[in-house]
Coordinates of C-alpha atoms in Angstrom, one line a residue:
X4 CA 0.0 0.0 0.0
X5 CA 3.0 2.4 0.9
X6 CA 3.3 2.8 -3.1
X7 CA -0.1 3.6 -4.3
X8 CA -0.9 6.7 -6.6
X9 CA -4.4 6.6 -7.1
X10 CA -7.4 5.5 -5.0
X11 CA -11.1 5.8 -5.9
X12 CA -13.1 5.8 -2.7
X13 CA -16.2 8.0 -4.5
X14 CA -19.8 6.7 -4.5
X15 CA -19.5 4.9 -0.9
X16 CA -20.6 5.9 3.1
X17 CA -17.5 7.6 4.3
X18 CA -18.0 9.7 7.0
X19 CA -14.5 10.4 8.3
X20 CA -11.1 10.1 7.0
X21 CA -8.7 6.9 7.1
X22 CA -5.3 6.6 6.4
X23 CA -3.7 6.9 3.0
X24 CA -0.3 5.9 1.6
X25 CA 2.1 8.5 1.5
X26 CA 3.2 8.3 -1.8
X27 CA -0.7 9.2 -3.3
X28 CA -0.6 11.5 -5.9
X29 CA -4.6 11.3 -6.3
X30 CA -7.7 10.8 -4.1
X31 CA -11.2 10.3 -5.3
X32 CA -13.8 10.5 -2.2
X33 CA -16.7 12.5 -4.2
X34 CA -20.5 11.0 -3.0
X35 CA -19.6 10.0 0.2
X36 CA -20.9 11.6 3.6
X37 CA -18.0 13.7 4.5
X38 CA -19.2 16.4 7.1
X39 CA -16.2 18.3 8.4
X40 CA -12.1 18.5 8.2
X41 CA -10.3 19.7 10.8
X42 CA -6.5 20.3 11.7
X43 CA -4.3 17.3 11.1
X44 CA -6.7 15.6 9.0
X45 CA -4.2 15.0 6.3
X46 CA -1.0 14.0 7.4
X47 CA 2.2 15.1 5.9
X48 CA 1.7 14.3 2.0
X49 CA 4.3 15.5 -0.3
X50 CA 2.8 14.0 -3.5
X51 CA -0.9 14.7 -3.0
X52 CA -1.3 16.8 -6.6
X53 CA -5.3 16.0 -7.2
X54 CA -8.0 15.9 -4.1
X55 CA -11.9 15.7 -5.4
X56 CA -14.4 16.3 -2.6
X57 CA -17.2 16.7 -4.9
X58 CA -20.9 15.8 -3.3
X59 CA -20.1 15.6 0.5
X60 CA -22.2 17.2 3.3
X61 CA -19.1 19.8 3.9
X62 CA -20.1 22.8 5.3
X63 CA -16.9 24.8 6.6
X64 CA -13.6 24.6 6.5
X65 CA -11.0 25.4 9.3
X66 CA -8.1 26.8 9.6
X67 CA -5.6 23.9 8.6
X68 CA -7.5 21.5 7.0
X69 CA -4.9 21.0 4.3
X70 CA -1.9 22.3 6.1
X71 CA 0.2 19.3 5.2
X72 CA -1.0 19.4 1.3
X73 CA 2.2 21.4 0.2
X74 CA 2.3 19.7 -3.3
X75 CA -1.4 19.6 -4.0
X76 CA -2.5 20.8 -7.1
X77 CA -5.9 20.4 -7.8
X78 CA -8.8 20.3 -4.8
X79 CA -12.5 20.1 -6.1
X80 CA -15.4 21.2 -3.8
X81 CA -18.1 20.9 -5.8
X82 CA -21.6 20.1 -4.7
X83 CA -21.5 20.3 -1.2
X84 CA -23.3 23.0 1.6
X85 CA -20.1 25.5 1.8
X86 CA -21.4 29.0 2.9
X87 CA -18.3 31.2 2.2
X88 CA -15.4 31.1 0.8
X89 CA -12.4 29.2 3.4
X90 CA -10.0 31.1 2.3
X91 CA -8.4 30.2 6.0
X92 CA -8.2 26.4 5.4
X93 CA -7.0 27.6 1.8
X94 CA -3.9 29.7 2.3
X95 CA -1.4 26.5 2.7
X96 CA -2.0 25.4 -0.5
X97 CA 0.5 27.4 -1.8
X98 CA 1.1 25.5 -5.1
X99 CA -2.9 25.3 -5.8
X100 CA -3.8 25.9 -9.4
X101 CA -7.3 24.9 -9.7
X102 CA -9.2 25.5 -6.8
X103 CA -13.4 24.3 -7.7
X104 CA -16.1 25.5 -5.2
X105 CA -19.0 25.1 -7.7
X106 CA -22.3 24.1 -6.6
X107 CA -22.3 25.5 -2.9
X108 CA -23.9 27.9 -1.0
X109 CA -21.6 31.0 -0.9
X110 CA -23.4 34.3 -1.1
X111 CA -21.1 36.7 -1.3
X112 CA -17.2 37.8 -2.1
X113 CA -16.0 40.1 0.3
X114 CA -12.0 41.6 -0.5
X115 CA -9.3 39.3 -0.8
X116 CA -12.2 36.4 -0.4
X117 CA -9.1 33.6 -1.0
X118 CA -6.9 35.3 0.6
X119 CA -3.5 35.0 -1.0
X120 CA -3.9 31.9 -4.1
X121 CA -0.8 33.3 -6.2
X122 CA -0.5 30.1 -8.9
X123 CA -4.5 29.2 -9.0
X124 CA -5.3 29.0 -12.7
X125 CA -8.9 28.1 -12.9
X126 CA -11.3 29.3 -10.2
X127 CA -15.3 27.7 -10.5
X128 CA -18.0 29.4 -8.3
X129 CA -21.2 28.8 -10.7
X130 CA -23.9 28.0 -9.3
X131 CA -24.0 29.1 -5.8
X132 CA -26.1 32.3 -4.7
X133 CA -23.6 35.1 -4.7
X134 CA -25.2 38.5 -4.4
X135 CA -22.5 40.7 -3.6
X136 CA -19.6 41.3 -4.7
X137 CA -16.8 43.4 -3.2
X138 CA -14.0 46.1 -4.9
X139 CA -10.6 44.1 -4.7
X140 CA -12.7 40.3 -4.5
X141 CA -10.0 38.5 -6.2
X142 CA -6.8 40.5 -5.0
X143 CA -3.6 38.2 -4.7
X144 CA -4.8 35.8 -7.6
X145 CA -2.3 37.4 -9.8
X146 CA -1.8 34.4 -12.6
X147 CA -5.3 33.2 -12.5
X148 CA -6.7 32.5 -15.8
X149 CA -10.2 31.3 -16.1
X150 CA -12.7 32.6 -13.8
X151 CA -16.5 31.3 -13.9
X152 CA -18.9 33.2 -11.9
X153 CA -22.1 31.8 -14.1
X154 CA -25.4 30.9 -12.7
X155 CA -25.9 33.6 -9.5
X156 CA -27.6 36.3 -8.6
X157 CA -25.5 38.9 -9.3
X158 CA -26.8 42.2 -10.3
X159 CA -24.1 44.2 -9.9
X160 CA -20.4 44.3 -9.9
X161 CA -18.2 47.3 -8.9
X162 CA -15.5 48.6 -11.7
X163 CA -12.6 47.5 -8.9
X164 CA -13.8 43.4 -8.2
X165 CA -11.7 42.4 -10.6
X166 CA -8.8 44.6 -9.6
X167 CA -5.4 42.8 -9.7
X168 CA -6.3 40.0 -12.7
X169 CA -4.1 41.1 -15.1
X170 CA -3.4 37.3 -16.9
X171 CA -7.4 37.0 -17.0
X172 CA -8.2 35.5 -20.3
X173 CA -11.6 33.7 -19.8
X174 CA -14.4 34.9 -17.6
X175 CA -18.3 33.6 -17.6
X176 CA -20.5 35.8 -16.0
X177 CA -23.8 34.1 -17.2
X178 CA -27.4 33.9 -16.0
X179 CA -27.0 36.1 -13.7
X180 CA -29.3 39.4 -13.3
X181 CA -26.2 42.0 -14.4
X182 CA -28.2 45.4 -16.6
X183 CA -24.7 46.7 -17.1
X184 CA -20.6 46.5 -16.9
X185 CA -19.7 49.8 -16.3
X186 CA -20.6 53.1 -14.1
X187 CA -20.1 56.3 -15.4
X188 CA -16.5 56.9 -15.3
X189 CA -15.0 53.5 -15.2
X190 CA -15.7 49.7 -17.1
X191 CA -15.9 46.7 -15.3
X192 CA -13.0 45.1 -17.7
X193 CA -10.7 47.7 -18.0
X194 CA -8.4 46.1 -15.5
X195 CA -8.3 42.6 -18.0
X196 CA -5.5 43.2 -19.6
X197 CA -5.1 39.9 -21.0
X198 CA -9.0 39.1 -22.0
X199 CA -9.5 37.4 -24.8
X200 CA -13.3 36.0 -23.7
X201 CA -16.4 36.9 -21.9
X202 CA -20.0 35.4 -21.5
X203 CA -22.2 37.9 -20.3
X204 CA -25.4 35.9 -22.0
X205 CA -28.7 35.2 -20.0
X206 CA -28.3 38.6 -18.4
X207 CA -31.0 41.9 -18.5
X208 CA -28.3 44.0 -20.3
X209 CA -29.7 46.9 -22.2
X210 CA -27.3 48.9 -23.4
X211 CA -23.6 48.6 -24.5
X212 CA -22.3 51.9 -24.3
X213 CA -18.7 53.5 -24.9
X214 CA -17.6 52.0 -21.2
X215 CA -19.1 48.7 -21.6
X216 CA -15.6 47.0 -23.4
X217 CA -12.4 47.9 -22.5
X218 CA -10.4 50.0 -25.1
X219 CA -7.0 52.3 -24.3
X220 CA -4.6 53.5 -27.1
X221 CA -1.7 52.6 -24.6
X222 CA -2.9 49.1 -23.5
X223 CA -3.1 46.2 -26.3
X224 CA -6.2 44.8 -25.3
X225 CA -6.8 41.1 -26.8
X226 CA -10.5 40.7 -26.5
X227 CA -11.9 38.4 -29.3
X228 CA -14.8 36.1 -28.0
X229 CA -18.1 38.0 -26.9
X230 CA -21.3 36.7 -26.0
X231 CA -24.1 38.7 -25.1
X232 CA -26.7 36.9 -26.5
X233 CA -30.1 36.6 -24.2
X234 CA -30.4 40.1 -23.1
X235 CA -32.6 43.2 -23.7
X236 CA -30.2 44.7 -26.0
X237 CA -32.6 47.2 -28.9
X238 CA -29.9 49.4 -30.5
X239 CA -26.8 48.8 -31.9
X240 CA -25.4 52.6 -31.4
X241 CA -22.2 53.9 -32.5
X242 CA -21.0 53.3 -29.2
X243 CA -21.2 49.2 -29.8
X244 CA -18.1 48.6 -31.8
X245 CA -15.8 50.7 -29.1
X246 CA -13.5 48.4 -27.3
X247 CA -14.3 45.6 -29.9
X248 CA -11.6 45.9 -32.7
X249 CA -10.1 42.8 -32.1
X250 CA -13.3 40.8 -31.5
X251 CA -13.6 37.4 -33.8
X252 CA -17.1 36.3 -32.4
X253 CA -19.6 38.1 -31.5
X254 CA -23.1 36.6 -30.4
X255 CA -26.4 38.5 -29.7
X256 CA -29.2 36.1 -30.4
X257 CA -32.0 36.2 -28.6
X258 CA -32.2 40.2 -28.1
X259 CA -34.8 42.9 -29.1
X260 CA -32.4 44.7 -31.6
X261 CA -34.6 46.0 -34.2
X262 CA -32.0 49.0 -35.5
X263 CA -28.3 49.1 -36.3
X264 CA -26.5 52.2 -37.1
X265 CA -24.7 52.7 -40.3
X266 CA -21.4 51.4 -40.4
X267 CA -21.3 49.8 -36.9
X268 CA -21.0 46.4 -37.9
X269 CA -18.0 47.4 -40.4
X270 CA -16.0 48.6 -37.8
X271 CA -15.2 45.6 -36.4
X272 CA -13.0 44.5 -38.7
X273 CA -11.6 41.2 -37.0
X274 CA -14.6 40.0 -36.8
X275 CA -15.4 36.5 -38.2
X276 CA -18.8 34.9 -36.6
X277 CA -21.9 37.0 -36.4
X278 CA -24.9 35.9 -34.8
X279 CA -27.7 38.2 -35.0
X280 CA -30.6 35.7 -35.1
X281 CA -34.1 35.7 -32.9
X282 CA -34.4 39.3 -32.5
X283 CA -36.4 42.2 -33.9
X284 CA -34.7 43.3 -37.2
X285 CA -37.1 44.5 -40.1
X286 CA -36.1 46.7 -42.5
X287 CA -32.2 47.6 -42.9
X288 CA -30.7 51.1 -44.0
X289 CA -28.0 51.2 -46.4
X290 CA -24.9 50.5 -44.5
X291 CA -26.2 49.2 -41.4
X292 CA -26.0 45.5 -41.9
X293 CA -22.3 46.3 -44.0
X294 CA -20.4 43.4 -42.8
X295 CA -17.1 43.3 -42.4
X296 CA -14.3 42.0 -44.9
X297 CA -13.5 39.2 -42.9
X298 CA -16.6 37.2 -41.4
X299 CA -17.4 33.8 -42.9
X300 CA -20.0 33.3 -40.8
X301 CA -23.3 35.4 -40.8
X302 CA -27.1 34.6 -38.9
X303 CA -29.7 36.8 -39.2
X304 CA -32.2 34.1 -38.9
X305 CA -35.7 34.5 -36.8
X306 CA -35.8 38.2 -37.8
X307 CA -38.6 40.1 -39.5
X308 CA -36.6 41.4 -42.4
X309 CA -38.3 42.0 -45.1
X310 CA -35.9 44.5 -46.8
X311 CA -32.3 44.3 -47.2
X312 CA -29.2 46.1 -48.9
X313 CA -27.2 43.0 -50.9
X314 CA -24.2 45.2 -51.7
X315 CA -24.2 45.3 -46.9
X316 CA -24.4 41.3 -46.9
X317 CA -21.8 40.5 -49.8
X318 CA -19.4 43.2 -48.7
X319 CA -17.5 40.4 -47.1
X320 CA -15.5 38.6 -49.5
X321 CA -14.7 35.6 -47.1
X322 CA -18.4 35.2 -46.3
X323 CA -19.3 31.6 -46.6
X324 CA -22.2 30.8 -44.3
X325 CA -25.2 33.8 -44.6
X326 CA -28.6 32.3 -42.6
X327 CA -31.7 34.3 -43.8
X328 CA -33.7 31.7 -42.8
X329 CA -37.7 32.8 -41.7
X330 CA -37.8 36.1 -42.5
X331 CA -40.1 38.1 -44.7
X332 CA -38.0 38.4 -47.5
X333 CA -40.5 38.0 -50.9
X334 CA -37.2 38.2 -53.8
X335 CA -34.6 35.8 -54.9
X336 CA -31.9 38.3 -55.8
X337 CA -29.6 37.4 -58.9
X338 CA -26.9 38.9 -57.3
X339 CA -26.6 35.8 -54.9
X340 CA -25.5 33.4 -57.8
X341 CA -22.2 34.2 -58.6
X342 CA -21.0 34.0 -54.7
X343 CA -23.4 30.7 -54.4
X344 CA -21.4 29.4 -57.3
X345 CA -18.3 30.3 -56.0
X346 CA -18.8 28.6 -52.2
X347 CA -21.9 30.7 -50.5
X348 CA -24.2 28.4 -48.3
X349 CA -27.3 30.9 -48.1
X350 CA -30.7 29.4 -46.1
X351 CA -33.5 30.9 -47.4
X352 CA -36.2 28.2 -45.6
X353 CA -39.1 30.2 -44.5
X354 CA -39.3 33.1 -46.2
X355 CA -42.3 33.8 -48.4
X356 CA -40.6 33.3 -51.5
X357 CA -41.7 34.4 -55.1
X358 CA -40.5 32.2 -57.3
X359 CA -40.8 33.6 -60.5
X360 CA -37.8 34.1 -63.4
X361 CA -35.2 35.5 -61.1
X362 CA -34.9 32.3 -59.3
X363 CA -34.5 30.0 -62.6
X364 CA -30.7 30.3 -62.9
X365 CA -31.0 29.3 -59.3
X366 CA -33.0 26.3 -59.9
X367 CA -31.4 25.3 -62.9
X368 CA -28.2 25.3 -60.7
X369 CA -29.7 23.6 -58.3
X370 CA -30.1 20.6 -60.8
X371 CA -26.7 20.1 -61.1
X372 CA -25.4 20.6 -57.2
X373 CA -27.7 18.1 -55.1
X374 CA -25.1 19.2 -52.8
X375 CA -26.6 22.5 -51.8
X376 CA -29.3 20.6 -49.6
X377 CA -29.6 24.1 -47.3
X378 CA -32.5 24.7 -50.7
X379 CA -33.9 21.4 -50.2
X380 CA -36.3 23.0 -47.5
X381 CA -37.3 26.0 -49.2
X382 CA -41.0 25.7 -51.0
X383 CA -42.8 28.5 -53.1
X384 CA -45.3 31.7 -51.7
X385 CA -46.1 32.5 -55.0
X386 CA -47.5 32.4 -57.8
X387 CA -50.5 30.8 -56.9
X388 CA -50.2 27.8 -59.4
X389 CA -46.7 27.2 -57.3
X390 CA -47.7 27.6 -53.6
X391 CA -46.4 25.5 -51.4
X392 CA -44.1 23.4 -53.9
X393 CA -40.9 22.9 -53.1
X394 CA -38.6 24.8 -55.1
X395 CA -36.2 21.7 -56.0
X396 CA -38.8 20.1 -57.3
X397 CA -40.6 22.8 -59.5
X398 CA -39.9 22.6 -63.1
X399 CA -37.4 25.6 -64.5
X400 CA -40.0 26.2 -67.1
X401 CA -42.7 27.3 -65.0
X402 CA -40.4 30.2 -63.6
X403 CA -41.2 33.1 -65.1
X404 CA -42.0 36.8 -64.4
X405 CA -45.3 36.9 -66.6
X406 CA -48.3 38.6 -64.6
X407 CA -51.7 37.2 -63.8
X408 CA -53.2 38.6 -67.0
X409 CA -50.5 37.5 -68.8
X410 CA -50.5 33.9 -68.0
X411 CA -54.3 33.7 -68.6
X412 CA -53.8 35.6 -72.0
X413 CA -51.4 33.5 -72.8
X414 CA -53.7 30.4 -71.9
X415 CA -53.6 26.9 -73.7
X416 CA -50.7 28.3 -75.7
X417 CA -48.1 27.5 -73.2
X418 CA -47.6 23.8 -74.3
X419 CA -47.5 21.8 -71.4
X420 CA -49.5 19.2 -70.6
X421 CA -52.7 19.4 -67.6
X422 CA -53.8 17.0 -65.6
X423 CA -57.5 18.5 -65.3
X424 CA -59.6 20.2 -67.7
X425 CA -62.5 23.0 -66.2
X426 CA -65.9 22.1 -67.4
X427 CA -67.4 25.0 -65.9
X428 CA -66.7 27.6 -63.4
X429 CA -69.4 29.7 -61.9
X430 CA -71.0 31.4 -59.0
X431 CA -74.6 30.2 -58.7
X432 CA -75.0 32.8 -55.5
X433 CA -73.3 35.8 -54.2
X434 CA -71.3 33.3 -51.7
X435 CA -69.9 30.2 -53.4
X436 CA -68.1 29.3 -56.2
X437 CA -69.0 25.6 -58.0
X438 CA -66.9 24.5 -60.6
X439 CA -66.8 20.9 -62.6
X440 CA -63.9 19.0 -64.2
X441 CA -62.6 16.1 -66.3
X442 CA -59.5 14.1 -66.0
X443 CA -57.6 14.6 -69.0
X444 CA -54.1 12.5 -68.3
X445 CA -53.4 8.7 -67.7
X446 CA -51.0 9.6 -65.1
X447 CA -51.6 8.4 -62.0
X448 CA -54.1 10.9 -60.7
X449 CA -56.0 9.7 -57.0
X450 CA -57.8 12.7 -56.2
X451 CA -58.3 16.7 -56.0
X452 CA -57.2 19.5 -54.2
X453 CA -59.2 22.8 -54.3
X454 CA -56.8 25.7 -53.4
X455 CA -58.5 29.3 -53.2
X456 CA -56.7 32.5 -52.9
X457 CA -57.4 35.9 -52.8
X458 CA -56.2 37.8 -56.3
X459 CA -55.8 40.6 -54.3
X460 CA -53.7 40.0 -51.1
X461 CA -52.2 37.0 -52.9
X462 CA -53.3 35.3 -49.4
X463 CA -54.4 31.3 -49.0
X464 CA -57.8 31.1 -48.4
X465 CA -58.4 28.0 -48.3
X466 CA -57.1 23.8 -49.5
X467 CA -59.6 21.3 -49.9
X468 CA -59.1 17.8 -50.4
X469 CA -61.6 16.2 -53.2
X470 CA -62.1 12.4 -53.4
X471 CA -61.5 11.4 -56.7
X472 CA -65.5 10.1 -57.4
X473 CA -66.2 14.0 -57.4
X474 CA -66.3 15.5 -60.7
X475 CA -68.6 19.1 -59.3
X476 CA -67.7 20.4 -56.4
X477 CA -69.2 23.8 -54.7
X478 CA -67.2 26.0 -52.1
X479 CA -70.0 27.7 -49.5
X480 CA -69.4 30.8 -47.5
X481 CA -67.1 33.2 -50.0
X482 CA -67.3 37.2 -49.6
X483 CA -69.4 38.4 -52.5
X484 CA -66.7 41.6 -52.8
X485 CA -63.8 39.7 -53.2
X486 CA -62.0 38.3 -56.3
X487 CA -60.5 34.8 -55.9
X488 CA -58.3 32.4 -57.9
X489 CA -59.4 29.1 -57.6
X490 CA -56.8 26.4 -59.1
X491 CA -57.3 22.6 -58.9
X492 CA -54.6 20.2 -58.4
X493 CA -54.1 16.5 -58.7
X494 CA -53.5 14.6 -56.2
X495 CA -51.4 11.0 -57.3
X496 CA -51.9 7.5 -55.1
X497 CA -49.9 8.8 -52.2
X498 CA -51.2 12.0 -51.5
X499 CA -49.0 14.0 -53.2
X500 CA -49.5 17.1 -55.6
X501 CA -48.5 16.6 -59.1
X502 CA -47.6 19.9 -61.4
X503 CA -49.7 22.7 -61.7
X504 CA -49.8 24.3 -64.9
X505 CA -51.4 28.0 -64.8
X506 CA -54.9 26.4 -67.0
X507 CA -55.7 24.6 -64.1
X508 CA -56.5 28.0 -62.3
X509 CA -59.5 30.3 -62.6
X510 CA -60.8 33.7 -61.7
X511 CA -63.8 34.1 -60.6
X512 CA -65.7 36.7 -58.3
X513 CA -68.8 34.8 -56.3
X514 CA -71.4 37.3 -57.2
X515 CA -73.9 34.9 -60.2
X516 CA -71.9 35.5 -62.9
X517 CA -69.6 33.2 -65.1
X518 CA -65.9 33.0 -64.7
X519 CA -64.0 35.8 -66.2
X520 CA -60.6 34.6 -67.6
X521 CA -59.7 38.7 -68.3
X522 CA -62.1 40.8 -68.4
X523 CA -60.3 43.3 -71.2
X524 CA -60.4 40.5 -73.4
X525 CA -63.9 39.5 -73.9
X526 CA -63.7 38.7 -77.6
X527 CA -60.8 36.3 -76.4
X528 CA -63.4 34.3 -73.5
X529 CA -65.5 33.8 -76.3
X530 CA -63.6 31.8 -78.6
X531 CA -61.6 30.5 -75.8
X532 CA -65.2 29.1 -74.8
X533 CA -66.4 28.1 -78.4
X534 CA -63.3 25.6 -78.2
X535 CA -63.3 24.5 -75.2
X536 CA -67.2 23.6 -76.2
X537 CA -66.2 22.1 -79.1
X538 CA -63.0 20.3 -77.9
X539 CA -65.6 18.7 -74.9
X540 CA -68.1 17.9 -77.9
X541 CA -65.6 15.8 -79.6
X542 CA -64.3 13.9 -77.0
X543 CA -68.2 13.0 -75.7
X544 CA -68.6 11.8 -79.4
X545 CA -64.9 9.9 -79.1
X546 CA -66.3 8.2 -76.0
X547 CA -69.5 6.8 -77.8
X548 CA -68.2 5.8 -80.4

């Protein structure tokens, strides 16, 4: 036993200390029933590097408790009932580097809570219920480098707590109930001179102002990784960018931000990863969404844009990851193409797309790079004959920028082949639209689906499902005012909808009258009518004979 280095006592009964071999280098007793360490507990140990106490019923510390632990290294706390910090019990452990009190019950940090820790690297102190927080808290950790304060109930901290932490790099101040980092004179960071990250997300921050991020002409501040997403944040001023010149990531999800001033985002020109989604953005100002050269990475997904400046999202030429996905943006612009084609992955799933003649080139594309499966997702708002199709799967040649009249002018002499044929379609009262059909394919054709819009809103009014016995089928309760487009698709043997070519749509206003197909074309209805009479004539007389 004299030469043992490790022993894993966790998970048993333990209640009090037995005797270990003096040559241990690590203990395991986390889960046991550990209440209390006194003086003398631990017996001169000059190998001890690693002690984990995790999930005990410690509740203090004396004075002592370690005082033979010269060498140790490493003494995890976690999970136990500890009220304050011991910093008496902790000030022999003069070659501690990672010192864990996570998951306790300390409330507050008075000055020089740990008294004098001058090698501790890591400190952990989430989750406990720290409230108040003193000037000079962390005094005499001088080369401490990750600090992790996440999960209290801190709602303020005073510009001098973190006083004395010049090798700082890392510090998570998370879900916790922080409005600001700064007074009026003085920032909460200015005295991380070595920064590089901070997690201030899950907080009620509203405002980043001029103090918020440390900046100095004479100090070479490093700060690159900044979270701030989950907070009340509404404006990005011109104050945003100060203090952030060297930032790579930048996170603010989950805000309120519905307005960015011009140029603020370009000033950040280390930046790399922007996250912008879930928050309040509608319609964007030249220049304020101007990213910088060097971001690859780009979400403003969950927004309510419905407007946007191209020249502000393409300005970066290393952009390879821009996320527009469910927003209100109506256009496919051509512009896009010739950065998809060179390596863009743009997500345009959920937006209520038009897919008319400036997303062909697209589509065509998309023929030939299964790849791109980010399009995979995206389906058609309009035209009517294409809502609700995916675009993969919508044939190039029905992508055009004709307009309604057009397409109905243009009528039976677009060549492509329908799966239904109108009989009639009529308005026998002021509130319902019936309408009759043939099948007019051997394709496999299972039943019908009614879709009715609203000409003028170009808004879904309704999608009904038609067994395929029907042949006539009436639609009750219609407003006598409006103008619809009705359009009737078939539906093959497992539910799906085939094509729909524009002739399998109609106008029609519910007020008696017959269908108009455009009304400053009446000589055209007419023979458009005389052939469809005589073209249902012959096929009867087909059928009989």
């Amino acid at each position: 036993m004299v030469s043992v280095r490790l022993i894993r006592a966790n998970d048993n009964k333990i209640k009090r200390m037995f005797n270990l071999p003096i040559a241990l280098n690590e203990l395991h007793l986390q889960n046991n029933r550990l209440t209390h360490f006194g003086p003398g507990t631990f017996r001169s140990m000059n190998s001890m590097l690693r002690l984990y106490l995790d999930s005990n019923n410690l509740t203090r510390l004396e004075r002592g408790s370690f005082s033979n632990l010269l060498t140790l290294q490493t003494l995890s706390l976690g999970n136990n009932s500890i009220g304050r910090v011991p910093w008496e019990a902790l000030e022999d452990l003069s070659a501690l580097q990672y010192l864990y009190l996570n998951d306790n019950q300390i409330k507050a940090l008075p000055k020089k809570a740990f008294g004098r820790l001058p090698v501790v690297f890591e400190l952990r102190l989430q989750n406990n219920q720290i409230n108040n927080v003193s000037e000079y808290a962390f005094e005499g950790m001088l080369q401490l480098l990750r600090l992790n304060m996440s999960y209290n109930n801190i709602s303020f901290i005073p510009p001098d707590a973190f006083k004395g932490l010049v090798s700082l790099h890392t510090l998570d101040l998370s879900h916790n109930l922080l409005n600001k980092l700064e007074n009026k004179t003085h920032g909460l960071l200015d005295d991380l001179l070595s920064l590089t990250s901070i997690n201030v997300s899950h907080n009620e921050v509203a405002f980043v102002t001029e103090k918020t991020f440390p900046r100095s002409p004479y100090i070479p501040y490093k700060l690159k990784h900044v979270d701030l997403s989950h907070n009340f944040i509404s404006v990005l001023t011109n104050s945003f960018d100060d203090g952030l010149g060297k930032a790579e990531y930048l996170d603010l999800r989950h805000n309120l931000i519905n307005e960015v001033y011009p140029n603020v985002l370009r000033n950040l020109t280390s930046l790399r990863h922007l996250d912008m989604s879930y928050n309040d953005l509608r319609h964007i100002a030249n220049g304020a969404l101007t990213l910088p050269e060097n971001v690859s990475w780009a979400d403003f997904s969950h927004n309510k844009i419905f407007s946007i400046d191209l020249r502000d999202f393409l300005a970066s030429q290393q952009l390879r990851h821009l996320d527009l996905r469910f927003n209100n943006v109506t256009m496919f612009e051509e512009m896009y193409m010739a950065r998809i084609k060179d390596g863009l992955r743009l997500y345009y799933e959920g937006n209520p797309l038009t897919c008319d003649c400036h997303v062909k080139y697209l589509r065509q594309w998309l023929s030939h790079n299964p790849q791109a499966t980010e399009w995979n997702s995206v389906v058609c708002h309009s035209p009517h004959h294409l809502h609700k199709q995916p675009l993969v799967e919508v044939s190039p040649d029905l992508l055009d920028c004709l307009t309604d009249e057009e397409r109905e002018l243009k009528g039976d002499d677009d060549g492509s082949a329908v799966d239904l044929k109108f009989r009639i379609v009529d308005s026998p009262s002021k509130r319902t639209i019936r309408f009759a059909w043939y099948v007019a394919t051997k394709e496999d054709v299972s039943g019908f689906r009614a879709i009715l819009s609203d000409v003028l809103t170009s808004s879904l009014m309704s999608e009904t499902d038609i067994p395929y016995r029907y042949r006539e089928y009436t639609i009750n309760g219609l407003e006598s005012s409006v103008e619809y487009r009705l359009c009737l698709v078939a539906l093959d043997s497992t539910g799906g909808a085939r094509s729909l070519p524009m002739r399998q749509c109609r106008t029609v206003t519910p007020v008696g009258a017959a269908t108009r197909t455009v009304s400053s074309a009446p000589v055209l209805i007419v023979v458009l009518a005389a052939l469809a009479t005589a073209f249902v004539s012959e096929l009867r007389f087909s059928s009989s004979t």
